[in-house]
Coordinates of C-alpha atoms in Angstrom, one line a residue:
X248 CA -44.7 58.3 35.9
X249 CA -44.2 62.0 35.7
X250 CA -45.4 64.8 38.1
X251 CA -46.5 68.3 37.4
X252 CA -45.4 70.6 40.1
X253 CA -45.6 74.4 39.8
X254 CA -43.1 76.9 41.2
X255 CA -45.4 77.7 44.1
X256 CA -45.1 74.1 45.4
X257 CA -41.3 74.1 45.5
X258 CA -38.7 76.0 47.4
X259 CA -37.6 79.3 45.7
X260 CA -34.2 80.5 45.2
X261 CA -34.0 84.0 46.7
X262 CA -30.8 84.8 44.8
X263 CA -28.5 84.3 47.8
X264 CA -28.3 80.5 47.4
X265 CA -30.9 79.9 50.1
X266 CA -34.1 78.1 49.3
X267 CA -37.3 79.3 50.9
X268 CA -40.1 76.8 51.3
X269 CA -43.1 77.3 49.1
X270 CA -46.3 78.2 50.9
X271 CA -48.7 75.5 51.4
X272 CA -52.3 75.9 51.0
X273 CA -55.5 74.5 49.8
X274 CA -54.8 75.9 46.3
X275 CA -51.4 74.2 46.1
X276 CA -51.3 71.8 43.2
X277 CA -49.2 69.3 45.1
X278 CA -51.6 66.4 45.6
X279 CA -51.6 62.7 45.3
X280 CA -53.9 62.8 42.3
X281 CA -51.8 65.4 40.6
X282 CA -48.6 63.6 41.2
X283 CA -49.9 60.3 39.8
X284 CA -51.2 61.9 36.6
X285 CA -49.0 60.8 33.7
X286 CA -47.6 63.5 31.4
X287 CA -47.2 66.1 34.2
X288 CA -44.2 68.3 34.2
X289 CA -41.7 69.3 36.8
X290 CA -41.1 73.1 37.0
X291 CA -38.1 74.2 38.9
X292 CA -36.5 77.6 39.5
X293 CA -33.0 76.0 39.8
X294 CA -30.2 77.9 38.1
X295 CA -29.1 76.8 34.6
X296 CA -25.9 75.2 35.9
X297 CA -27.9 73.2 38.4
X298 CA -30.2 71.9 35.7
X299 CA -27.2 70.8 33.7
X300 CA -25.8 68.9 36.6
X301 CA -29.1 67.3 37.2
X302 CA -29.5 66.3 33.6
X303 CA -26.1 64.8 33.5
X304 CA -26.8 62.8 36.7
X305 CA -29.9 61.2 35.3
X306 CA -29.6 57.6 33.9
X307 CA -29.5 57.3 30.2
X308 CA -32.8 55.4 30.0
X309 CA -34.6 58.2 31.9
X310 CA -33.7 60.9 29.4
X311 CA -36.4 61.5 26.8
X312 CA -34.8 61.1 23.4
X313 CA -37.8 62.5 21.5
X314 CA -39.3 61.1 18.3
X315 CA -36.0 61.3 16.3
X316 CA -34.0 59.4 19.0
X317 CA -31.5 62.2 19.6
X318 CA -28.6 61.7 22.0
X319 CA -28.6 63.3 25.4
X320 CA -26.2 66.0 24.3
X321 CA -28.8 67.2 21.9
X322 CA -31.5 67.6 24.6
X323 CA -31.6 71.3 25.6
X324 CA -33.4 72.7 28.6
X325 CA -36.7 74.2 27.8
X326 CA -37.4 77.7 29.0
X327 CA -40.3 78.1 31.3
X328 CA -42.6 79.8 28.9
X329 CA -45.2 77.2 29.3
X330 CA -48.7 78.7 29.1
X331 CA -49.6 76.7 32.2
X332 CA -47.0 78.6 34.2
X333 CA -48.4 81.5 36.3
X334 CA -47.5 85.0 35.1
X335 CA -45.6 85.8 38.3
X336 CA -43.2 82.9 38.1
X337 CA -39.5 83.4 38.7
X338 CA -37.6 84.3 35.5
X339 CA -35.0 81.6 36.3
X340 CA -37.5 78.7 36.0
X341 CA -36.7 75.8 33.7
X342 CA -38.8 72.8 32.8
X343 CA -37.6 69.1 32.8
X344 CA -39.8 66.5 31.4
X345 CA -39.1 63.2 33.1
X346 CA -40.4 60.1 31.2
X347 CA -40.4 56.8 33.0
X348 CA -39.9 54.0 30.4
X349 CA -42.7 51.4 30.4
X350 CA -41.7 47.7 29.8
X351 CA -42.5 46.7 26.2
X352 CA -42.4 43.2 25.0
X353 CA -40.0 42.5 22.2
X354 CA -38.6 46.1 22.2
X355 CA -34.9 46.5 22.9
X356 CA -33.7 49.8 24.4
X357 CA -31.3 51.7 22.2
X358 CA -27.6 51.7 23.0
X359 CA -26.2 55.1 23.8
X360 CA -23.1 56.2 25.7
X361 CA -24.0 53.7 28.4
X362 CA -24.6 50.4 26.6
X363 CA -24.6 48.4 29.9
X364 CA -27.8 50.0 31.2
X365 CA -29.6 49.6 27.9
X366 CA -28.5 46.0 27.5
X367 CA -29.7 45.2 31.0
X368 CA -33.0 46.8 30.2
X369 CA -33.2 44.8 27.0
X370 CA -32.5 41.6 28.9
X371 CA -35.0 42.3 31.6
X372 CA -37.8 43.2 29.1
X373 CA -37.2 40.5 26.5
X374 CA -39.8 37.8 26.6
X375 CA -38.9 34.4 28.1
X376 CA -40.3 32.5 25.1
X377 CA -38.1 34.4 22.7
X378 CA -35.0 33.7 24.7
X379 CA -36.0 30.0 24.9
X380 CA -36.5 29.9 21.2
X381 CA -33.2 31.6 20.6
X382 CA -31.4 29.0 22.7
X383 CA -33.3 26.2 20.9
X384 CA -32.3 27.5 17.5
X385 CA -28.7 28.0 18.7
X386 CA -28.5 24.4 19.9
X387 CA -30.0 23.1 16.7
X388 CA -27.5 25.1 14.6
X389 CA -24.4 24.2 16.6
X390 CA -25.4 20.5 16.9
X391 CA -22.7 18.1 15.6
X392 CA -23.7 15.2 13.4
X393 CA -24.2 12.0 15.4
X394 CA -21.2 9.7 15.4
X395 CA -21.4 6.0 14.4
X396 CA -20.4 3.2 16.8
X397 CA -17.2 2.6 14.8
X398 CA -15.9 5.9 16.1
X399 CA -15.5 4.4 19.6
X400 CA -12.1 2.9 18.9
X401 CA -9.6 1.8 21.5
X402 CA -7.1 4.4 20.4
X403 CA -9.6 7.1 21.1
X404 CA -11.0 5.8 24.4
X405 CA -8.1 4.2 26.2
X406 CA -5.5 6.3 28.0
X407 CA -2.1 5.3 26.7
X408 CA 0.2 4.3 29.5
X409 CA 2.5 1.4 30.4
X410 CA -0.4 -0.9 31.1
X411 CA -2.6 -0.2 28.1
X412 CA 0.1 0.3 25.4
X413 CA 0.3 -2.9 23.4
X414 CA 3.6 -4.9 23.3
X415 CA 5.9 -4.0 20.5
X416 CA 6.4 -6.2 17.4
X417 CA 9.9 -7.0 16.2
X418 CA 12.5 -9.3 17.7
X419 CA 14.8 -6.8 19.3
X420 CA 12.1 -4.4 20.4
X421 CA 10.2 -7.3 22.0
X422 CA 13.4 -8.5 23.8
X423 CA 14.0 -5.1 25.3
X424 CA 10.4 -4.9 26.4
X425 CA 10.5 -8.3 28.2
X426 CA 14.0 -7.7 29.6
X427 CA 13.0 -4.5 31.3
X428 CA 9.8 -6.0 32.7
X429 CA 7.6 -4.0 30.4
X430 CA 9.2 -0.7 31.5
X431 CA 10.8 0.1 28.2
X432 CA 8.6 0.0 25.1
X433 CA 10.4 1.0 21.9
X434 CA 7.4 0.5 19.8
X435 CA 7.2 -1.5 16.6
X436 CA 10.3 -2.0 14.6
X437 CA 10.9 -0.2 11.2
X438 CA 10.1 -3.4 9.3
X439 CA 6.8 -3.9 11.2
X440 CA 5.8 -0.3 10.6
X441 CA 6.5 -0.6 6.9
X442 CA 4.4 -3.8 6.8
X443 CA 1.5 -1.9 8.5
X444 CA 1.8 1.0 6.1
X445 CA 1.6 -1.4 3.2
X446 CA -1.5 -3.0 4.7
X447 CA -3.1 0.4 4.9
X448 CA -2.5 1.0 1.2
X449 CA -4.0 -2.4 0.3
X450 CA -7.0 -1.9 2.6
X451 CA -8.4 1.1 0.7
X452 CA -12.2 1.1 0.9
X453 CA -14.6 1.3 -2.0
X454 CA -18.2 2.3 -2.5
X455 CA -20.6 1.4 -5.2
X456 CA -20.0 -2.2 -6.1
X457 CA -17.2 -4.5 -7.1
X458 CA -14.0 -3.5 -8.9
X459 CA -12.8 -5.6 -11.8
X460 CA -9.1 -6.1 -12.6
X461 CA -8.1 -8.3 -15.6
X462 CA -4.6 -9.8 -15.7
X463 CA -3.7 -10.3 -19.4
X464 CA -1.0 -10.7 -22.0
X465 CA -0.6 -11.8 -25.6
X466 CA 1.9 -14.6 -24.8
X467 CA 1.5 -17.7 -22.8
X468 CA 4.1 -19.1 -20.4
X469 CA 5.1 -15.7 -18.8
X470 CA 3.5 -16.4 -15.4
X471 CA 0.1 -14.7 -15.9
X472 CA -1.7 -17.3 -13.8
X473 CA 1.0 -17.2 -11.1
X474 CA 0.8 -13.4 -11.0
X475 CA -3.0 -13.6 -10.6
X476 CA -2.7 -16.0 -7.7
X477 CA -0.1 -13.8 -6.0
X478 CA -2.1 -10.6 -6.5
X479 CA -5.3 -12.2 -5.1
X480 CA -3.5 -13.8 -2.1
X481 CA -1.8 -10.5 -1.2
X482 CA -5.1 -8.6 -1.3
X483 CA -7.1 -11.3 0.6
X484 CA -4.4 -11.5 3.2
X485 CA -4.5 -7.8 4.0
X486 CA -8.2 -6.9 3.4
X487 CA -11.3 -7.8 5.4
X488 CA -13.7 -8.0 2.4
X489 CA -14.0 -10.7 -0.1
X490 CA -11.7 -11.2 -3.1
X491 CA -12.2 -13.7 -5.9
X492 CA -10.1 -14.7 -8.9
X493 CA -12.0 -16.0 -11.9
X494 CA -10.3 -18.2 -14.4
X495 CA -11.8 -16.9 -17.7
X496 CA -9.3 -18.7 -20.0
X497 CA -11.3 -20.3 -22.8
X498 CA -8.4 -22.7 -23.4
X499 CA -8.4 -24.6 -20.1
X500 CA -6.8 -22.4 -17.5
X501 CA -4.8 -23.6 -14.5
X502 CA -5.6 -21.0 -11.9
X503 CA -7.5 -23.5 -9.7
X504 CA -4.3 -25.6 -9.4
X505 CA -2.6 -22.8 -7.4
X506 CA -4.8 -23.6 -4.4
X507 CA -6.1 -26.7 -2.7
X508 CA -9.2 -27.7 -4.5
X509 CA -12.4 -27.9 -2.4
X510 CA -14.8 -28.4 -5.2
X511 CA -14.9 -29.6 -8.8
X512 CA -17.3 -26.9 -9.9
X513 CA -16.3 -24.5 -12.6
X514 CA -17.5 -21.4 -14.4
X515 CA -19.8 -23.6 -16.4
X516 CA -21.6 -24.7 -13.2
X517 CA -22.1 -21.1 -12.2
X518 CA -23.7 -20.3 -15.5
X519 CA -25.9 -23.4 -15.2
X520 CA -27.0 -22.8 -11.6
X521 CA -27.2 -19.0 -11.9
X522 CA -31.0 -18.9 -11.4
X523 CA -30.8 -20.9 -8.2
X524 CA -28.0 -19.0 -6.5
X525 CA -29.8 -16.8 -4.0
X526 CA -26.9 -15.9 -1.6
X527 CA -23.3 -16.1 -0.9
X528 CA -23.6 -19.5 0.7
X529 CA -24.9 -20.9 -2.6
X530 CA -22.1 -19.2 -4.5
X531 CA -19.3 -20.2 -2.1
X532 CA -20.1 -23.9 -2.6
X533 CA -18.8 -23.5 -6.2
X534 CA -15.4 -22.0 -5.4
X535 CA -12.2 -23.1 -3.6
X536 CA -10.8 -21.0 -0.8
X537 CA -7.2 -20.4 0.0
X538 CA -5.7 -20.0 3.4
X539 CA -5.5 -16.2 2.8
X540 CA -9.3 -16.3 2.2
X541 CA -8.9 -15.9 -1.6
X542 CA -11.7 -17.6 -3.5
X543 CA -10.9 -19.1 -6.9
X544 CA -13.5 -20.0 -9.5
X545 CA -12.0 -22.6 -11.9
X546 CA -12.4 -22.6 -15.7
X547 CA -13.8 -25.5 -17.7
X548 CA -11.7 -28.6 -17.6
X549 CA -13.3 -30.3 -20.5
X550 CA -11.5 -29.2 -23.7
X551 CA -14.7 -29.8 -25.7
X552 CA -16.6 -27.3 -23.6
X553 CA -13.9 -24.7 -23.0
X554 CA -14.6 -23.0 -26.3
X555 CA -18.3 -22.7 -25.4
X556 CA -17.4 -20.2 -22.6
X557 CA -18.2 -16.9 -24.3
X558 CA -19.0 -13.3 -23.6
X559 CA -22.5 -14.0 -22.4
X560 CA -21.3 -16.7 -20.0
X561 CA -18.7 -14.4 -18.6
X562 CA -21.2 -11.6 -18.0
X563 CA -23.4 -14.1 -16.0
X564 CA -20.4 -15.1 -13.8
X565 CA -19.3 -11.5 -13.4
X566 CA -22.8 -10.3 -12.4
X567 CA -23.0 -12.9 -9.7
X568 CA -19.4 -12.2 -8.5
X569 CA -20.2 -8.5 -8.2
X570 CA -23.0 -9.3 -5.8
X571 CA -20.7 -11.0 -3.2
X572 CA -17.2 -9.7 -3.7
X573 CA -15.4 -6.3 -3.5
X574 CA -12.7 -7.1 -6.0
X575 CA -12.9 -9.5 -8.9
X576 CA -9.6 -10.6 -10.6
X577 CA -9.9 -12.1 -14.0
X578 CA -7.2 -14.5 -15.3
X579 CA -7.7 -13.9 -19.1
X580 CA -6.6 -16.2 -21.8
X581 CA -3.6 -15.7 -24.1
X582 CA -5.6 -14.3 -26.9
X583 CA -7.1 -10.8 -26.7
X584 CA -9.5 -10.9 -29.6
X585 CA -12.0 -13.5 -28.3
X586 CA -15.4 -12.4 -27.0
X587 CA -14.5 -13.1 -23.3
X588 CA -11.7 -10.5 -23.5
X589 CA -14.1 -7.9 -24.9
X590 CA -16.5 -8.4 -22.0
X591 CA -13.6 -8.4 -19.5
X592 CA -12.2 -5.1 -20.7
X593 CA -15.6 -3.4 -20.7
X594 CA -15.9 -4.1 -17.0
X595 CA -12.3 -3.3 -16.1
X596 CA -11.4 -0.6 -13.6
X597 CA -7.7 -1.3 -14.0
X598 CA -5.5 -3.9 -15.7
X599 CA -2.3 -5.8 -15.0
X600 CA 0.0 -6.6 -18.0
X601 CA 2.3 -9.5 -17.4
X602 CA 5.7 -9.5 -19.2
X603 CA 8.5 -12.0 -19.1
X604 CA 12.2 -11.0 -18.9
X605 CA 13.1 -12.0 -22.4
X606 CA 13.2 -9.9 -25.5
X607 CA 10.2 -11.4 -27.3
X608 CA 8.1 -11.5 -24.1
X609 CA 8.7 -7.8 -23.4
X610 CA 7.9 -6.9 -27.0
X611 CA 4.6 -8.9 -27.0
X612 CA 3.6 -7.2 -23.7
X613 CA 4.3 -3.8 -25.3
X614 CA 2.2 -4.8 -28.3
X615 CA -0.6 -5.7 -26.0
X616 CA -0.6 -2.1 -24.7
X617 CA -0.6 -0.9 -28.3
X618 CA -3.6 -3.0 -29.2
X619 CA -5.5 -1.7 -26.2
X620 CA -4.8 1.9 -27.1
X621 CA -5.9 1.3 -30.7
X622 CA -9.2 -0.2 -29.5
X623 CA -10.3 2.6 -27.2
X624 CA -8.7 1.5 -23.9
X625 CA -6.1 4.2 -23.6
X626 CA -7.3 5.2 -20.1
X627 CA -6.7 1.6 -18.9
X628 CA -3.2 1.6 -20.5
X629 CA -2.2 4.8 -18.7
X630 CA -3.4 3.4 -15.4
X631 CA -2.0 -0.1 -16.0
X632 CA 0.6 -1.9 -13.9
X633 CA 3.2 -4.1 -15.6
X634 CA 4.3 -7.2 -13.6
X635 CA 7.7 -8.1 -14.8
X636 CA 8.3 -11.8 -14.1
X637 CA 12.0 -12.3 -13.8
X638 CA 11.7 -16.1 -13.4
X639 CA 11.3 -16.8 -17.1
X640 CA 14.1 -18.0 -19.4
X641 CA 16.6 -15.6 -20.7
X642 CA 16.1 -13.0 -18.0
X643 CA 19.7 -13.2 -16.9
X644 CA 20.8 -12.1 -20.4
X645 CA 18.5 -9.1 -20.7
X646 CA 18.8 -5.6 -19.2
X647 CA 15.8 -5.4 -17.1
X648 CA 16.3 -1.8 -16.4
X649 CA 15.8 -1.0 -20.1
X650 CA 12.6 -3.0 -20.1
X651 CA 11.3 -1.1 -17.1
X652 CA 12.4 2.2 -18.7
X653 CA 10.3 1.3 -21.8
X654 CA 7.2 0.4 -19.9
X655 CA 7.5 3.4 -17.5
X656 CA 6.9 5.6 -20.5
X657 CA 3.6 3.9 -21.2
X658 CA 2.0 2.7 -17.9
X659 CA 1.7 3.9 -14.3
X660 CA 4.0 1.5 -12.5
X661 CA 6.2 -1.6 -12.9
X662 CA 6.8 -4.3 -10.3
X663 CA 9.4 -7.0 -10.5
X664 CA 8.3 -10.5 -9.5
X665 CA 11.4 -12.4 -8.3
X666 CA 12.2 -16.0 -8.8
X667 CA 10.8 -18.3 -6.1
X668 CA 11.2 -22.1 -6.1
X669 CA 7.6 -22.5 -4.9
X670 CA 6.3 -20.5 -7.8
X671 CA 8.5 -22.3 -10.3
X672 CA 7.1 -25.6 -9.3
X673 CA 3.7 -24.7 -10.8
X674 CA 1.8 -26.3 -8.0
X675 CA -0.2 -25.1 -4.9
X676 CA 1.1 -21.8 -3.6
X677 CA 1.4 -21.2 0.1
X678 CA 1.6 -17.5 0.6
X679 CA 3.1 -17.5 4.0
X680 CA 5.8 -19.9 2.9
X681 CA 7.0 -17.7 0.0
X682 CA 10.3 -15.9 0.3
X683 CA 10.0 -12.5 2.1
X684 CA 11.1 -10.7 -1.1
X685 CA 8.4 -12.5 -3.1
X686 CA 5.7 -11.6 -0.6
X687 CA 6.9 -8.0 -0.6
X688 CA 6.7 -7.9 -4.4
X689 CA 3.2 -9.4 -4.3
X690 CA 2.0 -6.9 -1.7
X691 CA 3.6 -4.0 -3.6
X692 CA 1.7 -5.1 -6.7
X693 CA -1.5 -5.3 -4.7
X694 CA -1.0 -1.9 -3.2
X695 CA -0.4 -0.3 -6.5
X696 CA -3.4 -2.0 -8.1
X697 CA -5.7 -0.9 -5.3
X698 CA -4.5 2.6 -5.4
X699 CA -5.4 2.8 -9.0
X700 CA -9.0 1.7 -8.5
X701 CA -11.7 4.3 -8.1
X702 CA -12.9 4.8 -4.6
X703 CA -16.5 5.5 -5.8
X704 CA -18.2 3.7 -8.6
X705 CA -18.4 5.6 -11.9
X706 CA -21.9 6.6 -13.0

């Protein structure tokens, strides 16, 4: 609100610094109605320096900025030449127009020299609904994606202390832990930590279906079936998902003889019963399971029917295996030009080439790589792993380092498979009873193969 008061209604400056009261009378414009009328002006005969002090003392929000929004420093006092002023007014009179801001919804006061007052005015005049909406939008924007239940792990939730920290693994570390009445916990030994690190490499997760890994060579008797069994057992022992090894040798394979047989079914039975297999329970009745949880599907045992297992039959078996397993290992035959090999390579995500330690075995393994490159499988060759079986005859006479140097120029990695009496027997393989160095070689092979498999299924 603004008031219009004339000079007659206010004290006058007589020039000596004393103010004389204005005469009161019926004609005085000082009245309640006049004071309440908006747009009135306040006329004062204060000296110019008094006006300046008064203008400087006024709050920023009470100074009229005009239509152009000028700052306070640009607001000059207006001389009292208002037509409404009486002719006999004192020549030192100045006019101040005081404008009381009215609250306006959704309008924020401009920030000037005193930003605090304007900000307070803005907060006081902002609508409650707008503030609520702003908070709602801010909450929606800053919201974190919901976590799954798997994120609530023991490592995250439990406070690690002497009571909650698990006992160490390793003979010496466990002895110290027990001897000090659980006061000294050295943690796992270096060997245990290395074993856990290898497990993490083998446990790589996949998305988008099964991964196919053929194990092949052009020469028989170099341990291809043994390597397939070792690779599958190492994977199944470390991983939580399902692993299967399929014996796709058209010439009567022996992969099923590396585990304790639990069924007499073969790949031929899978092809015959494919239409009736509705779930994993139906399929698992046709395979044998190892103590490491590796499933093995045997090849045909009848020599008269083994040649009948062709490309179409393998595709039927592979399609069913892909429904229930994460990794499908294929023990291929010695030949590489039959139709089953073609179907196997078309599905392959990575391959393992098995070579013996003799001169001719190494040469034939290298020729296998050459054949693959010549037939459009160069990517598989560059990503391949060579398993060098050092248990074959003549190995002690050959420079294995030179064989490894040759294959290292063509494939991704080479792994030596050491001699083990249990493997040499050609019978059932117990993974836990193998020599530690043999298990380490098998686990290393498994880790390298898994690392070469794509994490997401190719389009």
